[in-house]
Tab-separated table of C-alpha atoms in Angstrom:
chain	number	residue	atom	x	y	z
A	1237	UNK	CA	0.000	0.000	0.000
A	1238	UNK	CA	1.416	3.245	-1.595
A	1239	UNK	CA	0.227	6.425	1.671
A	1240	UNK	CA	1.178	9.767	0.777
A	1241	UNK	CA	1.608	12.539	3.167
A	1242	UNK	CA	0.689	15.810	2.519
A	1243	UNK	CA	0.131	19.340	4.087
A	1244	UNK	CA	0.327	23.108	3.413
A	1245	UNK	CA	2.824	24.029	0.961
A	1246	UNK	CA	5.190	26.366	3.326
A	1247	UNK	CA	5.344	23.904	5.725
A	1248	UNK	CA	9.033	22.926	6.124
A	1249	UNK	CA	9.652	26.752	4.932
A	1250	UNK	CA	9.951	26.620	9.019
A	1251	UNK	CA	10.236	23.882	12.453
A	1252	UNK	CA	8.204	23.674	14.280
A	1253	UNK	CA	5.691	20.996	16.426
A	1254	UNK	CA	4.255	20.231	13.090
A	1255	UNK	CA	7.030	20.365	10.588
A	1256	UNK	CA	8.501	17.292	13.775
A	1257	UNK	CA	5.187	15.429	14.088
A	1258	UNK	CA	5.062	14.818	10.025
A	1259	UNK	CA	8.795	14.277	9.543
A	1260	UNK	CA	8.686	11.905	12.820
A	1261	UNK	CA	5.579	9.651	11.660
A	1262	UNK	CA	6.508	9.189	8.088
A	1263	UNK	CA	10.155	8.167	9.079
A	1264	UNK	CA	8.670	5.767	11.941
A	1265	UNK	CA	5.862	4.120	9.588
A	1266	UNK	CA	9.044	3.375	7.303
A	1267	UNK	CA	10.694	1.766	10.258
A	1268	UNK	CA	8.048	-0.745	10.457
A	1269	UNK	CA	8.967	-3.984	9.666
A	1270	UNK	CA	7.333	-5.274	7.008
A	1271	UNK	CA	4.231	-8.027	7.635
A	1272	UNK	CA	3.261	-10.431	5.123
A	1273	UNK	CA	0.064	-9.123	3.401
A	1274	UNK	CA	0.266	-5.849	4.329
A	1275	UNK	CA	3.508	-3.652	2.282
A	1276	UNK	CA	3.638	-0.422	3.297
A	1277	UNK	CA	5.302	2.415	1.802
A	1278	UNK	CA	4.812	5.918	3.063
A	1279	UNK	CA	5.959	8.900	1.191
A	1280	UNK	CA	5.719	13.230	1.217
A	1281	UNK	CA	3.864	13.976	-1.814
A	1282	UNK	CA	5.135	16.727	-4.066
A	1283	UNK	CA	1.959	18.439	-5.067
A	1284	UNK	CA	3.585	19.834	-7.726
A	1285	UNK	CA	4.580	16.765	-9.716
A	1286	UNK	CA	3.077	13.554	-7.809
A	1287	UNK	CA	-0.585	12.238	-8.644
A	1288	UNK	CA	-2.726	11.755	-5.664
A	1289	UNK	CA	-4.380	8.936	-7.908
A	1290	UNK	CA	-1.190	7.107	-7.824
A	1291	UNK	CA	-1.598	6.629	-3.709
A	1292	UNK	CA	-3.708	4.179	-2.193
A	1293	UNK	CA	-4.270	6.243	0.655
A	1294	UNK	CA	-4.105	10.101	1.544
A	1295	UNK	CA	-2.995	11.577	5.322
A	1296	UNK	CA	-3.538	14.941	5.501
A	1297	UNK	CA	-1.645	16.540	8.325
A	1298	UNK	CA	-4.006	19.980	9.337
A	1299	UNK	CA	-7.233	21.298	9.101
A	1300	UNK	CA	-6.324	24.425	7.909
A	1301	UNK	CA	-4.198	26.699	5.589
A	1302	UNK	CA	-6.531	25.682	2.377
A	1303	UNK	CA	-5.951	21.906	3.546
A	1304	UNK	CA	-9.372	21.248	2.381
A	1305	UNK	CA	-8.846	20.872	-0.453
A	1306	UNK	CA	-6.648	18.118	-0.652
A	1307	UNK	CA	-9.599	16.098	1.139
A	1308	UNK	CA	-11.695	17.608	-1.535
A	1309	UNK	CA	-9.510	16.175	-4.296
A	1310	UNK	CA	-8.658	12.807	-2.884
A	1311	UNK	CA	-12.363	12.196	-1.799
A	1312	UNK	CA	-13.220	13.182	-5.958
A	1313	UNK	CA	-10.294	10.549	-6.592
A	1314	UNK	CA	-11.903	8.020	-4.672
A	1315	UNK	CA	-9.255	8.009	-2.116
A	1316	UNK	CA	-9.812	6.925	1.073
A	1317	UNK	CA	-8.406	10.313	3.470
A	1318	UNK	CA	-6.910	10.380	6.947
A	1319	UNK	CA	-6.682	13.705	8.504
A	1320	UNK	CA	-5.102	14.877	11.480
A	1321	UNK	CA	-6.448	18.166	12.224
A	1322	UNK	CA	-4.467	19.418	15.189
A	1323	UNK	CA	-7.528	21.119	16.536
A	1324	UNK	CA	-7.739	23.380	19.457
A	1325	UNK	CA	-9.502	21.946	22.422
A	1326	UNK	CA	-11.271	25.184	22.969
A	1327	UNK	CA	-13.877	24.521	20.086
A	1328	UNK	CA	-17.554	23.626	21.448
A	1329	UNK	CA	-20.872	23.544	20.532
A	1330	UNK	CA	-21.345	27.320	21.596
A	1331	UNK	CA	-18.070	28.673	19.853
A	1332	UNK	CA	-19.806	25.897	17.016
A	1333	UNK	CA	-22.705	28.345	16.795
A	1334	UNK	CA	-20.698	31.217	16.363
A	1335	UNK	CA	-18.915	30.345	14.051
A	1336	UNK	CA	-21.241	29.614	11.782
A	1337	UNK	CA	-22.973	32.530	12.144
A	1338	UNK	CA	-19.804	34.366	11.188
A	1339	UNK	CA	-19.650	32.326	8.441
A	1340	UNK	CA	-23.114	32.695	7.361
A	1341	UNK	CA	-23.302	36.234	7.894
A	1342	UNK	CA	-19.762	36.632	6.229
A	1343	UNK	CA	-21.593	34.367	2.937
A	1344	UNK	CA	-24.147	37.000	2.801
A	1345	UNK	CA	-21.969	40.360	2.634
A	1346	UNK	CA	-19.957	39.032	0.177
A	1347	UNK	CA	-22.674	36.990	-2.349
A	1348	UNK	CA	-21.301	33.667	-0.580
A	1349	UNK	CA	-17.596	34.490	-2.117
A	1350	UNK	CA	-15.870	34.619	1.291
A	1351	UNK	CA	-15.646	31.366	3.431
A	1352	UNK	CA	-14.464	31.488	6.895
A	1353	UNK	CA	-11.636	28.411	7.980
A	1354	UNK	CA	-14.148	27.394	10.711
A	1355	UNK	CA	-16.466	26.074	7.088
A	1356	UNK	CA	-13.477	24.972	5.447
A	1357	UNK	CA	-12.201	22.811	8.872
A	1358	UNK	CA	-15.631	21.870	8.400
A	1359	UNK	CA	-15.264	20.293	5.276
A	1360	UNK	CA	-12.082	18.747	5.309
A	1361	UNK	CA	-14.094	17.032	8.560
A	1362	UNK	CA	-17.158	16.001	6.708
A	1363	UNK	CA	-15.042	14.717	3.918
A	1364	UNK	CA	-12.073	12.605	5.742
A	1365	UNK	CA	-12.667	8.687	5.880
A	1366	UNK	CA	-10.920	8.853	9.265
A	1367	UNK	CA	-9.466	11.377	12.161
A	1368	UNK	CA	-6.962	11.110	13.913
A	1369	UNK	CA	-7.043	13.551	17.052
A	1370	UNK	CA	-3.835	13.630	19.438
A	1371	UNK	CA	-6.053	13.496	22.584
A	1372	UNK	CA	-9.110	13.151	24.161
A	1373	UNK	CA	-9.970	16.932	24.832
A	1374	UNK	CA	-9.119	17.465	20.784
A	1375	UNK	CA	-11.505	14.495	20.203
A	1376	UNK	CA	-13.759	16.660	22.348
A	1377	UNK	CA	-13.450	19.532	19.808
A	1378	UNK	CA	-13.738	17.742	16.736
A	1379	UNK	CA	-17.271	15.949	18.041
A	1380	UNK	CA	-18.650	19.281	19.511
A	1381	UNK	CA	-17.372	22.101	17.803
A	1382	UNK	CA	-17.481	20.160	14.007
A	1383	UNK	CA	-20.519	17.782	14.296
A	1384	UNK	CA	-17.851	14.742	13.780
A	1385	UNK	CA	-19.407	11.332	14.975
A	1386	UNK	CA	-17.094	9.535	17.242
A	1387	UNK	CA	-16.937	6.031	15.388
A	1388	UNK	CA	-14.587	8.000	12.768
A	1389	UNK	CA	-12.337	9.243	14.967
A	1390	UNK	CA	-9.007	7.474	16.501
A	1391	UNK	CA	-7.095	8.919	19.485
A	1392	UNK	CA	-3.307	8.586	19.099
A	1393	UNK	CA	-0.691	11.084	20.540
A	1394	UNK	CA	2.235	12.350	19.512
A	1395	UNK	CA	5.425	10.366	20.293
A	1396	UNK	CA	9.371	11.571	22.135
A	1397	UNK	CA	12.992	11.058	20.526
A	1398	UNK	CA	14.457	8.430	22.843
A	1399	UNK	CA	17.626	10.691	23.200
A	1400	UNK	CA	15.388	13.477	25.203
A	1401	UNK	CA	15.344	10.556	27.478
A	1402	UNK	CA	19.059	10.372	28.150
A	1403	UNK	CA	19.730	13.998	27.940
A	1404	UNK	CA	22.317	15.916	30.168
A	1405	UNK	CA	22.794	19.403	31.393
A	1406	UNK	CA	26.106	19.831	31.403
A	1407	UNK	CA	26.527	20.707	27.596
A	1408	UNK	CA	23.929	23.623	28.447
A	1409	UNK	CA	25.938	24.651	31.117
A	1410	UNK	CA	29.406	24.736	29.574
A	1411	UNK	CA	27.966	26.540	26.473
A	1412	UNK	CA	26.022	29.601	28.388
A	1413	UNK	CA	27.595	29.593	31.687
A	1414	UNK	CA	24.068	29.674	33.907
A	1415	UNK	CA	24.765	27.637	36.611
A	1416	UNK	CA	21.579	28.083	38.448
A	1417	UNK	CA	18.019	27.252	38.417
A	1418	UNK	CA	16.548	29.058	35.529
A	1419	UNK	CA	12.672	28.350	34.250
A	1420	UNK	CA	13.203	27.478	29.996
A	1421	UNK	CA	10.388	28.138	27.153
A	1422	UNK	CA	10.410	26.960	24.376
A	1423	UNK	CA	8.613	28.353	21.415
A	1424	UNK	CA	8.739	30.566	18.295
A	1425	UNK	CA	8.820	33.952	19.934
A	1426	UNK	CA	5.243	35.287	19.607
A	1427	UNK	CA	2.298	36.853	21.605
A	1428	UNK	CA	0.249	33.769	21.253
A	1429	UNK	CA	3.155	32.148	23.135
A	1430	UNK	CA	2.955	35.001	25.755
A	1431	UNK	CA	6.953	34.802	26.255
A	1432	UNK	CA	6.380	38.505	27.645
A	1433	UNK	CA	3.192	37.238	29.962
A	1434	UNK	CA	6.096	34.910	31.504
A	1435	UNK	CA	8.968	37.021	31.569
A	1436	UNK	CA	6.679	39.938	33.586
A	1437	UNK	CA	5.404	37.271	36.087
A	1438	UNK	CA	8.311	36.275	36.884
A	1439	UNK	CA	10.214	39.566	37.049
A	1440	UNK	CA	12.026	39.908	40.607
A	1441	UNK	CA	12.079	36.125	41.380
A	1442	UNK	CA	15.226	35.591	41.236
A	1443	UNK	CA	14.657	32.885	38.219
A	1444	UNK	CA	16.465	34.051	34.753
A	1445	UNK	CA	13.994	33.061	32.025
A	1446	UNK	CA	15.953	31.448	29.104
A	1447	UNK	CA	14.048	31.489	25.553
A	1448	UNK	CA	14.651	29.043	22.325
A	1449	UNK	CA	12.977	29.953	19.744
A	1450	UNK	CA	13.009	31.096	16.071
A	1451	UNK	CA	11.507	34.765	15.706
A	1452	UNK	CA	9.609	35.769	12.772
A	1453	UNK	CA	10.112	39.253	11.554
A	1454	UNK	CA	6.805	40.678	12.062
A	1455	UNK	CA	7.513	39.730	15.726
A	1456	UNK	CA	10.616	41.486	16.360
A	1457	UNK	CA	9.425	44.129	18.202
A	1458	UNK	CA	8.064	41.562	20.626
A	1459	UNK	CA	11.411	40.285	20.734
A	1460	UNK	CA	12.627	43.404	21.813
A	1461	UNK	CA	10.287	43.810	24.190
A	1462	UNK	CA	11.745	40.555	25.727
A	1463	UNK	CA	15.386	41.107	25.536
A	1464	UNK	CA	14.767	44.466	27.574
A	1465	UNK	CA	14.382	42.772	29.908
A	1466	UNK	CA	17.046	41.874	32.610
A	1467	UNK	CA	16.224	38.444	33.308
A	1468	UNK	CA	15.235	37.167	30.063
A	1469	UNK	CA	18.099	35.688	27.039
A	1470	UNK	CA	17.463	34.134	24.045
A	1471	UNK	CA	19.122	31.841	22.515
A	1472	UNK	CA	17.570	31.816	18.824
A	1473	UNK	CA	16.119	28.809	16.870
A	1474	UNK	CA	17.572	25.428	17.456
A	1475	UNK	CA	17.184	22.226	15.334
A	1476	UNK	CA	15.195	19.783	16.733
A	1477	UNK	CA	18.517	17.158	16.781
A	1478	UNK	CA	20.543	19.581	18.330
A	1479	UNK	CA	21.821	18.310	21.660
A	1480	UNK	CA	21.783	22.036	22.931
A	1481	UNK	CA	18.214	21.694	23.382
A	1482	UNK	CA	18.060	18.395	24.634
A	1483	UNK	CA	20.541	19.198	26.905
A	1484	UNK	CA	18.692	23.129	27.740
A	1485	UNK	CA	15.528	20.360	28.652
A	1486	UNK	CA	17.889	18.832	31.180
A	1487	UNK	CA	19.318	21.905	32.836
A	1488	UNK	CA	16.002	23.787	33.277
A	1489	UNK	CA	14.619	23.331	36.693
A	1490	UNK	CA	11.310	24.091	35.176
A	1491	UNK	CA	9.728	24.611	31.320
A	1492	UNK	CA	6.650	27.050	30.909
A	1493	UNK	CA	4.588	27.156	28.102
A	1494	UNK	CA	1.901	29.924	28.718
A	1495	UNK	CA	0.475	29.921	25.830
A	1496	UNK	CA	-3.138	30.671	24.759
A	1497	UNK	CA	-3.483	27.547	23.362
A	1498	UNK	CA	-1.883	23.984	22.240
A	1499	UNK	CA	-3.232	20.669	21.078
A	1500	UNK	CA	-0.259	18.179	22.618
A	1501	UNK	CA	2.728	19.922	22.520
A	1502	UNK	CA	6.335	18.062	21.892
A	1503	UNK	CA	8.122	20.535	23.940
A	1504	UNK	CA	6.037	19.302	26.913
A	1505	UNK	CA	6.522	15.885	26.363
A	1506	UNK	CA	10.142	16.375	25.751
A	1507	UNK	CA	10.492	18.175	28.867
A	1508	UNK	CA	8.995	15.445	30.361
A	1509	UNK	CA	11.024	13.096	28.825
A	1510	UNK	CA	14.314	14.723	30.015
A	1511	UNK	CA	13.180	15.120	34.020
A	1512	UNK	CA	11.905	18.265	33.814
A	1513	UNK	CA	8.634	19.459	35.588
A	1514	UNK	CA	6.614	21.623	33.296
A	1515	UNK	CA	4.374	24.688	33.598
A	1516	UNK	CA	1.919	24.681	30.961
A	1517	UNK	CA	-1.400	26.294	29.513
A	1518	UNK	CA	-4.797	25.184	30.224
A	1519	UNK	CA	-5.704	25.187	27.131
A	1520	UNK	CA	-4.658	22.102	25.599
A	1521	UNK	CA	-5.411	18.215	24.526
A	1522	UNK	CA	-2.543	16.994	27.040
A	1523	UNK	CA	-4.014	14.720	29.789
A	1524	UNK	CA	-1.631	12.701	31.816
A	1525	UNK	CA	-2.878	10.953	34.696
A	1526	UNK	CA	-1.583	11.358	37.609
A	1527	UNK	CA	0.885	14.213	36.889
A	1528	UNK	CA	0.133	16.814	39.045
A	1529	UNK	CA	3.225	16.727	40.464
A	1530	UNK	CA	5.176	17.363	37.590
A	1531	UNK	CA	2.868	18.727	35.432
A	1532	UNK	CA	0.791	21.849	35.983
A	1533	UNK	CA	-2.254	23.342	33.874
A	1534	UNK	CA	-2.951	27.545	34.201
A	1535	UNK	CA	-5.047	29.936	32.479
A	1536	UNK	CA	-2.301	31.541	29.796
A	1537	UNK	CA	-2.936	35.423	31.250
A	1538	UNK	CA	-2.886	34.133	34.747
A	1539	UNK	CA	0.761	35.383	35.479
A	1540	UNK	CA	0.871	34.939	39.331
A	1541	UNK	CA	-0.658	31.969	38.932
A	1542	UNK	CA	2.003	31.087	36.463
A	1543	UNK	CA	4.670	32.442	39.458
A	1544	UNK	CA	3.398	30.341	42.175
A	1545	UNK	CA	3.329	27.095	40.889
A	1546	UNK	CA	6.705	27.526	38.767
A	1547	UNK	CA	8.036	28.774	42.463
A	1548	UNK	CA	6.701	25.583	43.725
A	1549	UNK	CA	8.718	23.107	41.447
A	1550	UNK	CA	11.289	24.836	41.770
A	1551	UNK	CA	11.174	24.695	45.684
A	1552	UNK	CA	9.675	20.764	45.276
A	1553	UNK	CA	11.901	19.506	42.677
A	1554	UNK	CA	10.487	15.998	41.257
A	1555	UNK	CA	12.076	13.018	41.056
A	1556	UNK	CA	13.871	12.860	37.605
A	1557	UNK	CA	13.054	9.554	36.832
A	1558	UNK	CA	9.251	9.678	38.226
A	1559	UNK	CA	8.762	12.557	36.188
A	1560	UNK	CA	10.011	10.651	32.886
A	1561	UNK	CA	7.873	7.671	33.803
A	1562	UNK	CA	4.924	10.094	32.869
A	1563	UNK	CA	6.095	9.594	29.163
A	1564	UNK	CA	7.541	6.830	29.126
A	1565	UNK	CA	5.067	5.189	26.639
A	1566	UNK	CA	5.131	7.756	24.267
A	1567	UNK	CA	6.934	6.418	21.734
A	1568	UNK	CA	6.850	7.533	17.470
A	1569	UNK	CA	7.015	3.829	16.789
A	1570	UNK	CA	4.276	2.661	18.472
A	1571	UNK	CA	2.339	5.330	17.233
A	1572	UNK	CA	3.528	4.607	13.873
A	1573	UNK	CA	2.281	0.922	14.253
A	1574	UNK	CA	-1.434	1.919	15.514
A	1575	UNK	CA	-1.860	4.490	12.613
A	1576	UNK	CA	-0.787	1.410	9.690
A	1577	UNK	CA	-3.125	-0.893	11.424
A	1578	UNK	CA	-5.679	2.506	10.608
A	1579	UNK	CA	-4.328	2.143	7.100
A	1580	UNK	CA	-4.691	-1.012	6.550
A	1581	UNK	CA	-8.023	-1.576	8.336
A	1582	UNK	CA	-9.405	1.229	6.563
A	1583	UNK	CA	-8.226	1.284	2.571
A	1584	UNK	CA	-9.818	-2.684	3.051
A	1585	UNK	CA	-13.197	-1.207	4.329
A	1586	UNK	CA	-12.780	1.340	1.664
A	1587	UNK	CA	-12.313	-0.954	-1.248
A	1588	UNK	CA	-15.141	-3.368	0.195
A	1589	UNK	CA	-17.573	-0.754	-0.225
A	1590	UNK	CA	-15.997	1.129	-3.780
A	1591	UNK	CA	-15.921	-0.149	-7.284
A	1592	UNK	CA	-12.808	-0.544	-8.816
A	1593	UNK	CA	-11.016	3.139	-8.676
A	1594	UNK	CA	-9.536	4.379	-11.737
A	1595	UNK	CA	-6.450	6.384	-11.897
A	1596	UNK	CA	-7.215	10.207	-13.240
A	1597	UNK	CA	-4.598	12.895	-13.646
A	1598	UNK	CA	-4.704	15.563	-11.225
């Protein structure tokens, strides 16, 4: 079975969790060792030159950013579509309702030329053979903010590099010189991160607040804004690989991500993963039970919130190894191995129910 992957094209134009969760999955599915029946080969499509018709299956990796129609094509193809929408948990049946008045009101002004993303999401949704969410709050979303019946949707979340697992501090150490406890985000620098929301709560703790992060141009002035201020450094953009950030992981005596929203972010788990105790949003798919102690949820404009329970980590350092335990199971080849079972499972109920596809030119 021939899968192709596919997604917005600017996506590896930048790294991010989604540039790591595609490159991660398709490398792991090709990891798989082969079973007898079932040949898999699993392969980034280049819009620009590959035929969808020559797939057996279509993943489509996000909802949005014209993803739609992808699923619109591979559905006309008689394709059988999997689609991972990385969804925000904070879509409901109420936010539902307004956003499709928005959209219907937003058809109307414009003779129906103008769709909003919230009808497009909506499609891609309607249209998919099978959804994968990364959690149970995101499965959540996709039931009661999209109208999604939960027989087509699969939970499966993201997986860890096993070398965040063995990571060290020292390398971070030697290379900046911060010896002491110091509280590490992780991010592209932006106010939907809320880097600054961080850096102002914890302004006269006594905790430097150490930044990694690539920094778009438009957001340069929030940038500045950071660097101004006397407890905050940056280190720039690091690659994923790079043992500098396993190691920053390692040295951190706590990583905050503040943000006003995530779906199951890999800095989190990789945090995790290294020892680390982790402040986080609480607006996000991530459910671990049990984790309290490692693991705290606040509201992303909640700064002294945000203080006190980073203070409290810090004070109540976790075990390392109880705090990796938390993650312990999340691993990109097991995930790999439930989503080709989906493949498998589902081009066979596909091509049960289809007459024989032919192959058109896209």
């Amino acid at each position: 079975m021939r899968v192709g992957i596919l997604s917005y094209p600017m996506l590896f134009q930048r790294d991010g969790g989604l540039q790591i969760q595609v490159r991660e999955t398709v490398a792991a599915l090709n990891r798989l060792a082969p079973c007898a029946g079932r040949p898999l080969q699993v392969r980034l499509v280049d819009a620009n030159h590959d035929r969808l018709a020559d797939y057996d299956l279509i993943h489509v990796f996000s909802a949005i950013n014209g993803n739609f129609r992808i699923v619109e094509m591979a559905s006309e193809l008689g394709l059988p579509v999997v689609l991972s929408p990385l969804l925000s948990p904070g879509w409901n049946r109420a936010t539902a309702r307004r956003a499709e008045l928005a959209d219907r009101l937003a058809g109307r002004l414009t003779d129906w030329m103008v769709q909003t993303s919230y009808a497009q999401t909506k499609r891609a949704l309607q249209l998919a053979s099978l959804v994968i969410a990364l959690g149970e709050a995101e499965r959540d979303a996709i039931t009661q903010g999209f109208g999604v019946v939960p027989e087509k949707i699969r939970v499966f979340p993201n997986g860890v590099n096993p070398h965040f697992f063995t990571a060290n501090g020292d390398l971070f150490r030697r290379e900046t010189g911060i010896a002491g406890p110091f509280v590490l985000m992780v991010a592209s620098i932006s106010s939907y991160k809320n880097q600054l929301g961080l850096a102002l709560a914890l302004a006269g703790s006594a905790l430097p607040v150490v930044l990694i992060g690539a920094a778009p141009r438009h957001e340069l002035p929030y940038l500045q804004q950071l660097l101004a201020l006397p407890h905050v450094s940056w280190l720039g953009s690091l690659e994923h690989a790079d043992p500098l950030l396993a190691s920053a992981y390692h040295a951190a005596a706590v990583v905050a991500l503040p943000s006003q929203g995530e779906v199951l972010p890999l800095c989190v788990l990789e945090a995790l993963a290294a020892g680390t105790p982790v402040v986080m949003t609480a607006q996000s798919a991530l459910e671990l039970p049990d984790s309290t102690f490692a693991l705290r949820k606040v509201r992303w404009d909640d700064g002294a919130a945000q203080r006190l329970v980073i203070e409290q980590l810090v004070a109540e350092q976790p075990e390392r190894a109880r705090v990796q335990a938390l993650v312990s199971q999340f691993s990109w080849d097991r995930v790999a191995a439930q989503i080709a079972d989906c493949y498998h499972g589902h081009v066979q109920l596909h091509d049960a129910s289809q007459p024989a596809r032919r192959h058109h030119a896209v």
